PDB file of C-alpha atoms in Angstrom:
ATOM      1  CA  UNK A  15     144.944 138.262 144.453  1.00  0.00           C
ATOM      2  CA  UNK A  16     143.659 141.500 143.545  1.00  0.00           C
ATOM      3  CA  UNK A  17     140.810 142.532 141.216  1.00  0.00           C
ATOM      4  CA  UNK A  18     140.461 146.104 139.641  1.00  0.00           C
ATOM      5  CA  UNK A  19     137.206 147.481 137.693  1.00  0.00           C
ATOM      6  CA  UNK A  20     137.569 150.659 135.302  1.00  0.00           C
ATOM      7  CA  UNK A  21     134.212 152.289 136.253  1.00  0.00           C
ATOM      8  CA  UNK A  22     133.638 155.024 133.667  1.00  0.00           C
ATOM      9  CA  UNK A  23     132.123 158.285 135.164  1.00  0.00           C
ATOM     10  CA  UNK A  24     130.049 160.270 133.085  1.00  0.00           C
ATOM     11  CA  UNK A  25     129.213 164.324 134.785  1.00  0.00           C
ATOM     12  CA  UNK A  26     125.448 164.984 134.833  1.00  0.00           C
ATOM     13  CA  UNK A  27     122.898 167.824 135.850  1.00  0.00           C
ATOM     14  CA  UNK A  28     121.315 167.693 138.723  1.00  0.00           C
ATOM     15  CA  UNK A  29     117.361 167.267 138.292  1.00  0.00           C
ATOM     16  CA  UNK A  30     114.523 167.684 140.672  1.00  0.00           C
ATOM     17  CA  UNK A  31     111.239 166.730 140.501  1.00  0.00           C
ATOM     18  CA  UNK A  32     108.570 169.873 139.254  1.00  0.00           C
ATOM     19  CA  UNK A  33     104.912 169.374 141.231  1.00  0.00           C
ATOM     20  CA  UNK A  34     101.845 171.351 140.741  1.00  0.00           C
ATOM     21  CA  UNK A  35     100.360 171.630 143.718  1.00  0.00           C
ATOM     22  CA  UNK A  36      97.245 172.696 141.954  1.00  0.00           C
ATOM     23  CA  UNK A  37      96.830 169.233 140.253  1.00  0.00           C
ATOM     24  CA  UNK A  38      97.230 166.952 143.913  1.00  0.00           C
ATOM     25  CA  UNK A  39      93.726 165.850 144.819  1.00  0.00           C
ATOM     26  CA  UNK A  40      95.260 164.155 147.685  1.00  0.00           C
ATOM     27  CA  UNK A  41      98.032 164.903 150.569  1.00  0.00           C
ATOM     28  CA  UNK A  42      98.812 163.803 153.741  1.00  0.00           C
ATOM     29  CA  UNK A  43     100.332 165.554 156.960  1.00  0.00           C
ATOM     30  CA  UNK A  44     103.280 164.938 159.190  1.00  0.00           C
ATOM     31  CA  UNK A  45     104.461 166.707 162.375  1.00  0.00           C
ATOM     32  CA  UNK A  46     108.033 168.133 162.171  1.00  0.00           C
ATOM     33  CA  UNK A  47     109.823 166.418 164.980  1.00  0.00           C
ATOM     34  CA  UNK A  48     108.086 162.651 163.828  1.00  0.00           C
ATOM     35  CA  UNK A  49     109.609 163.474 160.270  1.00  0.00           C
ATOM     36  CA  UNK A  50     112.737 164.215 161.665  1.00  0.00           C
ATOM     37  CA  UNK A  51     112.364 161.226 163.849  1.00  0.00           C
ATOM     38  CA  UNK A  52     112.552 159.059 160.757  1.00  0.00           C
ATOM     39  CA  UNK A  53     114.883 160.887 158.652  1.00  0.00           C
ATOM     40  CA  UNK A  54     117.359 160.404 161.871  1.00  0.00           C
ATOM     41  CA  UNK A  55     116.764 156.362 161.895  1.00  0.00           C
ATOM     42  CA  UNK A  56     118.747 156.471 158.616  1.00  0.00           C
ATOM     43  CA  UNK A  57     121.941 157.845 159.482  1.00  0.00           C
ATOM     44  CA  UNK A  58     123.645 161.322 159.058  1.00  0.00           C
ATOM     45  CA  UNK A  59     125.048 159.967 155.723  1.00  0.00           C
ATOM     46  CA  UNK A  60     121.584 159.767 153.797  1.00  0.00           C
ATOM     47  CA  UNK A  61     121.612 162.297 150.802  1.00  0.00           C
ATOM     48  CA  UNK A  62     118.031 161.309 149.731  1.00  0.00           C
ATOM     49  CA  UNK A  63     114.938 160.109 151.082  1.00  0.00           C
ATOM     50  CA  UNK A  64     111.975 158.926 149.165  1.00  0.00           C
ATOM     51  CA  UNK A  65     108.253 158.738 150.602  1.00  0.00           C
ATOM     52  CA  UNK A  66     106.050 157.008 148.935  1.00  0.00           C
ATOM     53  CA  UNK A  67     102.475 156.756 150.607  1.00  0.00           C
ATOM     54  CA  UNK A  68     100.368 153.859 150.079  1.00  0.00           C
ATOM     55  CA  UNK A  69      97.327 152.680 150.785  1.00  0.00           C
ATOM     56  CA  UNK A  70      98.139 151.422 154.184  1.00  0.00           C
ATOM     57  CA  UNK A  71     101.654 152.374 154.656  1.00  0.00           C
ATOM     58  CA  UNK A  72     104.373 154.465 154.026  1.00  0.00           C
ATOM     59  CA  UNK A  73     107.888 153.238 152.035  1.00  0.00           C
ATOM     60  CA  UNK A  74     110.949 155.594 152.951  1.00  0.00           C
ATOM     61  CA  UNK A  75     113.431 154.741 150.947  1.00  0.00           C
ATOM     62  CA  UNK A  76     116.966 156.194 151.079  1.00  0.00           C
ATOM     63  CA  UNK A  77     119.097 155.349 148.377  1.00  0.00           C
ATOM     64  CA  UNK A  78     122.358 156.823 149.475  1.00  0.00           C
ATOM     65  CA  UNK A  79     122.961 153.873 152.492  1.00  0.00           C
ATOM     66  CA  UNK A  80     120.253 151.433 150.562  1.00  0.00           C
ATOM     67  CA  UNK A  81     117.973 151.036 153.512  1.00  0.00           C
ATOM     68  CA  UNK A  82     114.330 150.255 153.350  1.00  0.00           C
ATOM     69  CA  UNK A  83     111.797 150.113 156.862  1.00  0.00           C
TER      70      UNK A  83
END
């Protein structure tokens, strides 16, 4: 038994994110070698990861491998 899906693909621009750092009130700090720490823990294969700071955690998010700590 075999089942096939015709996905349609559909080109698109790549967009990033414009910040003003002017407008931040807030921020926070890492050291280099803990950030790379973390990006390691989610594989060579992660394309993006999104940190979102809260109030008492942080979410890293990648979406390329769909793993959340």
């Amino acid at each position: 038994m075999t089942k096939t899906y015709r996905l349609t693909y559909e080109p698109a621009e790549v967009m990033h994110a414009l910040f003003d750092k002017a407008s931040a009130s807030q921020g926070w700090r890492i050291s280099s070698r803990v950030m790379r720490e973390y990006i390691e823990y989610f594989g060579a294969k992660t394309e993006q990861l999104n940190i979102e700071a809260q109030v008492d955690k942080v979410v890293f998010t990648s979406f390329t491998e769909k793993i959340q700590d």
